[in-house]
Amino acid sequence: MYVKDVMTKDPVCVKPDEFITKARTIMRDYGFRVLPVVDDDRLMGIISRGDVLRVTSRKTNILVNGLMSENVVTACPDDDIFETARKMIESGVRQLPVVENGKIIGIVTSKDILSEFVKREYKPVKKKV
């Protein structure tokens, strides 16, 4: 199984020059934990719910690029989902933007991967240690 088989295509994104309050509203309305930050479909960073919750005012002039994380762990559509799951665990994140040729084409979450395992009734290989 590959990332392209389980990812959400065309994820909701925000631009770096948008207000942080817009990102917070999108997260609240859709229940997202993170939003990719893009400029001309190119991944610039990621903004998390924790980032937006640091802003307590309803109106602010803080822009997304002022709080986004720029060093983003990503996945490619042809990545194996086992390796992608390992990458998530090692980096401590639950979702990865899926990037192809520098452009964001999707997002894959730990829930997407786990749901696919359950749907396919995956049986782990048992080995003696």
PDB file of C-alpha atoms in Angstrom:
ATOM      1  CA  MET A   1       0.000   0.000   0.000  1.00  0.00           C
ATOM      2  CA  TYR A   2       1.155   3.480  -0.800  1.00  0.00           C
ATOM      3  CA  VAL A   3       0.459   6.970   0.493  1.00  0.00           C
ATOM      4  CA  LYS A   4      -1.474   7.791  -2.692  1.00  0.00           C
ATOM      5  CA  ASP A   5      -3.920   4.999  -1.798  1.00  0.00           C
ATOM      6  CA  VAL A   6      -4.907   6.478   1.574  1.00  0.00           C
ATOM      7  CA  MET A   7      -4.204  10.225   1.415  1.00  0.00           C
ATOM      8  CA  THR A   8      -6.780  12.992   1.243  1.00  0.00           C
ATOM      9  CA  LYS A   9      -6.361  14.760  -2.076  1.00  0.00           C
ATOM     10  CA  ASP A  10      -6.475  18.533  -2.485  1.00  0.00           C
ATOM     11  CA  PRO A  11      -6.248  19.424   1.211  1.00  0.00           C
ATOM     12  CA  VAL A  12      -7.550  22.685   2.606  1.00  0.00           C
ATOM     13  CA  CYS A  13      -4.593  25.064   2.860  1.00  0.00           C
ATOM     14  CA  VAL A  14      -3.852  28.618   3.925  1.00  0.00           C
ATOM     15  CA  LYS A  15      -1.481  31.189   2.479  1.00  0.00           C
ATOM     16  CA  PRO A  16       1.422  32.631   4.454  1.00  0.00           C
ATOM     17  CA  ASP A  17       0.048  36.183   4.207  1.00  0.00           C
ATOM     18  CA  GLU A  18      -3.399  35.339   5.612  1.00  0.00           C
ATOM     19  CA  PHE A  19      -4.400  36.236   9.154  1.00  0.00           C
ATOM     20  CA  ILE A  20      -3.945  33.585  11.810  1.00  0.00           C
ATOM     21  CA  THR A  21      -7.578  34.062  12.784  1.00  0.00           C
ATOM     22  CA  LYS A  22      -8.607  32.692   9.365  1.00  0.00           C
ATOM     23  CA  ALA A  23      -6.528  29.555   9.979  1.00  0.00           C
ATOM     24  CA  ARG A  24      -8.103  29.190  13.427  1.00  0.00           C
ATOM     25  CA  THR A  25     -11.610  29.497  11.969  1.00  0.00           C
ATOM     26  CA  ILE A  26     -10.906  26.831   9.323  1.00  0.00           C
ATOM     27  CA  MET A  27      -9.490  24.474  11.958  1.00  0.00           C
ATOM     28  CA  ARG A  28     -12.461  25.013  14.237  1.00  0.00           C
ATOM     29  CA  ASP A  29     -15.078  24.649  11.497  1.00  0.00           C
ATOM     30  CA  TYR A  30     -13.580  21.507   9.953  1.00  0.00           C
ATOM     31  CA  GLY A  31     -11.907  19.913  12.976  1.00  0.00           C
ATOM     32  CA  PHE A  32      -8.418  19.994  11.440  1.00  0.00           C
ATOM     33  CA  ARG A  33      -5.330  19.732  13.650  1.00  0.00           C
ATOM     34  CA  VAL A  34      -2.983  21.230  11.061  1.00  0.00           C
ATOM     35  CA  LEU A  35      -3.154  23.201   7.855  1.00  0.00           C
ATOM     36  CA  PRO A  36      -0.499  23.226   5.161  1.00  0.00           C
ATOM     37  CA  VAL A  37       0.744  26.696   4.299  1.00  0.00           C
ATOM     38  CA  VAL A  38       1.154  27.120   0.549  1.00  0.00           C
ATOM     39  CA  ASP A  39       2.091  29.783  -1.941  1.00  0.00           C
ATOM     40  CA  ASP A  40       1.245  28.945  -5.570  1.00  0.00           C
ATOM     41  CA  ASP A  41       0.656  25.304  -4.532  1.00  0.00           C
ATOM     42  CA  ARG A  42       4.215  25.116  -3.142  1.00  0.00           C
ATOM     43  CA  LEU A  43       4.473  23.965   0.459  1.00  0.00           C
ATOM     44  CA  MET A  44       5.932  26.753   2.586  1.00  0.00           C
ATOM     45  CA  GLY A  45       5.234  25.313   6.035  1.00  0.00           C
ATOM     46  CA  ILE A  46       2.555  24.020   8.329  1.00  0.00           C
ATOM     47  CA  ILE A  47       0.443  25.638  11.023  1.00  0.00           C
ATOM     48  CA  SER A  48      -0.872  23.568  13.910  1.00  0.00           C
ATOM     49  CA  ARG A  49      -3.795  23.968  16.259  1.00  0.00           C
ATOM     50  CA  GLY A  50      -1.284  24.596  19.046  1.00  0.00           C
ATOM     51  CA  ASP A  51       0.200  27.466  17.030  1.00  0.00           C
ATOM     52  CA  VAL A  52      -3.154  29.177  16.522  1.00  0.00           C
ATOM     53  CA  LEU A  53      -4.230  28.646  20.129  1.00  0.00           C
ATOM     54  CA  ARG A  54      -1.248  30.738  21.248  1.00  0.00           C
ATOM     55  CA  VAL A  55      -3.141  33.758  19.886  1.00  0.00           C
ATOM     56  CA  THR A  56      -5.856  34.610  22.380  1.00  0.00           C
ATOM     57  CA  SER A  57      -7.357  37.664  20.685  1.00  0.00           C
ATOM     58  CA  ARG A  58     -10.280  37.348  18.272  1.00  0.00           C
ATOM     59  CA  LYS A  59      -8.824  40.103  16.118  1.00  0.00           C
ATOM     60  CA  THR A  60      -5.135  40.275  15.451  1.00  0.00           C
ATOM     61  CA  ASN A  61      -2.784  41.341  12.717  1.00  0.00           C
ATOM     62  CA  ILE A  62      -0.556  38.267  13.146  1.00  0.00           C
ATOM     63  CA  LEU A  63      -0.078  36.462   9.856  1.00  0.00           C
ATOM     64  CA  VAL A  64       0.220  32.717   9.324  1.00  0.00           C
ATOM     65  CA  ASN A  65       3.881  33.066   8.313  1.00  0.00           C
ATOM     66  CA  GLY A  66       4.610  34.524  11.734  1.00  0.00           C
ATOM     67  CA  LEU A  67       3.691  31.275  13.522  1.00  0.00           C
ATOM     68  CA  MET A  68       4.055  28.495  10.948  1.00  0.00           C
ATOM     69  CA  SER A  69       6.718  25.809  11.149  1.00  0.00           C
ATOM     70  CA  GLU A  70       8.941  25.784   8.094  1.00  0.00           C
ATOM     71  CA  ASN A  71      10.878  22.535   8.532  1.00  0.00           C
ATOM     72  CA  VAL A  72       8.078  20.172   7.608  1.00  0.00           C
ATOM     73  CA  VAL A  73       8.309  16.403   7.404  1.00  0.00           C
ATOM     74  CA  THR A  74       6.575  15.331   4.196  1.00  0.00           C
ATOM     75  CA  ALA A  75       5.557  12.215   2.304  1.00  0.00           C
ATOM     76  CA  CYS A  76       5.560  11.374  -1.385  1.00  0.00           C
ATOM     77  CA  PRO A  77       2.589   9.694  -3.081  1.00  0.00           C
ATOM     78  CA  ASP A  78       4.634   6.563  -3.869  1.00  0.00           C
ATOM     79  CA  ASP A  79       5.953   6.139  -0.307  1.00  0.00           C
ATOM     80  CA  ASP A  80       5.090   2.876   1.418  1.00  0.00           C
ATOM     81  CA  ILE A  81       2.566   3.498   4.200  1.00  0.00           C
ATOM     82  CA  PHE A  82       4.568   1.409   6.686  1.00  0.00           C
ATOM     83  CA  GLU A  83       7.568   3.691   6.167  1.00  0.00           C
ATOM     84  CA  THR A  84       5.278   6.723   6.326  1.00  0.00           C
ATOM     85  CA  ALA A  85       3.843   5.498   9.626  1.00  0.00           C
ATOM     86  CA  ARG A  86       7.387   5.015  10.918  1.00  0.00           C
ATOM     87  CA  LYS A  87       8.262   8.558   9.796  1.00  0.00           C
ATOM     88  CA  MET A  88       5.231   9.893  11.704  1.00  0.00           C
ATOM     89  CA  ILE A  89       6.205   8.045  14.866  1.00  0.00           C
ATOM     90  CA  GLU A  90       9.848   9.147  14.686  1.00  0.00           C
ATOM     91  CA  SER A  91       8.964  12.796  14.051  1.00  0.00           C
ATOM     92  CA  GLY A  92       6.090  12.887  16.547  1.00  0.00           C
ATOM     93  CA  VAL A  93       3.479  14.137  14.082  1.00  0.00           C
ATOM     94  CA  ARG A  94       0.099  12.701  13.158  1.00  0.00           C
ATOM     95  CA  GLN A  95      -0.184  14.070   9.651  1.00  0.00           C
ATOM     96  CA  LEU A  96       2.146  14.676   6.737  1.00  0.00           C
ATOM     97  CA  PRO A  97       1.655  16.863   3.692  1.00  0.00           C
ATOM     98  CA  VAL A  98       2.047  14.821   0.504  1.00  0.00           C
ATOM     99  CA  VAL A  99       4.321  16.588  -1.955  1.00  0.00           C
ATOM    100  CA  GLU A 100       5.098  15.806  -5.578  1.00  0.00           C
ATOM    101  CA  ASN A 101       7.521  17.915  -7.620  1.00  0.00           C
ATOM    102  CA  GLY A 102       7.477  20.538  -4.859  1.00  0.00           C
ATOM    103  CA  LYS A 103       3.703  20.945  -4.950  1.00  0.00           C
ATOM    104  CA  ILE A 104       1.272  19.774  -2.311  1.00  0.00           C
ATOM    105  CA  ILE A 105      -1.174  17.215  -3.653  1.00  0.00           C
ATOM    106  CA  GLY A 106      -2.595  15.769  -0.460  1.00  0.00           C
ATOM    107  CA  ILE A 107      -2.269  15.076   3.225  1.00  0.00           C
ATOM    108  CA  VAL A 108      -1.991  11.729   4.988  1.00  0.00           C
ATOM    109  CA  THR A 109      -2.881  11.223   8.629  1.00  0.00           C
ATOM    110  CA  SER A 110      -2.265   8.435  11.093  1.00  0.00           C
ATOM    111  CA  LYS A 111      -6.028   7.902  11.076  1.00  0.00           C
ATOM    112  CA  ASP A 112      -5.972   7.401   7.285  1.00  0.00           C
ATOM    113  CA  ILE A 113      -3.329   4.697   7.630  1.00  0.00           C
ATOM    114  CA  LEU A 114      -4.966   2.964  10.582  1.00  0.00           C
ATOM    115  CA  SER A 115      -8.382   3.040   8.893  1.00  0.00           C
ATOM    116  CA  GLU A 116      -6.919   1.363   5.818  1.00  0.00           C
ATOM    117  CA  PHE A 117      -5.360  -1.401   7.932  1.00  0.00           C
ATOM    118  CA  VAL A 118      -8.699  -2.042   9.635  1.00  0.00           C
ATOM    119  CA  LYS A 119     -10.652  -1.915   6.363  1.00  0.00           C
ATOM    120  CA  ARG A 120      -8.315  -4.455   4.777  1.00  0.00           C
ATOM    121  CA  GLU A 121      -8.312  -6.587   7.931  1.00  0.00           C
ATOM    122  CA  TYR A 122      -4.526  -6.481   8.018  1.00  0.00           C
ATOM    123  CA  LYS A 123      -2.976  -9.352   9.926  1.00  0.00           C
ATOM    124  CA  PRO A 124       0.499  -8.593  11.270  1.00  0.00           C
ATOM    125  CA  VAL A 125       3.238 -11.137  10.750  1.00  0.00           C
ATOM    126  CA  LYS A 126       4.204 -12.659  14.082  1.00  0.00           C
ATOM    127  CA  LYS A 127       7.876 -13.380  14.616  1.00  0.00           C
ATOM    128  CA  LYS A 128       9.678 -14.866  17.565  1.00  0.00           C
ATOM    129  CA  VAL A 129      12.208 -12.547  19.080  1.00  0.00           C
TER     130      VAL A 129
END
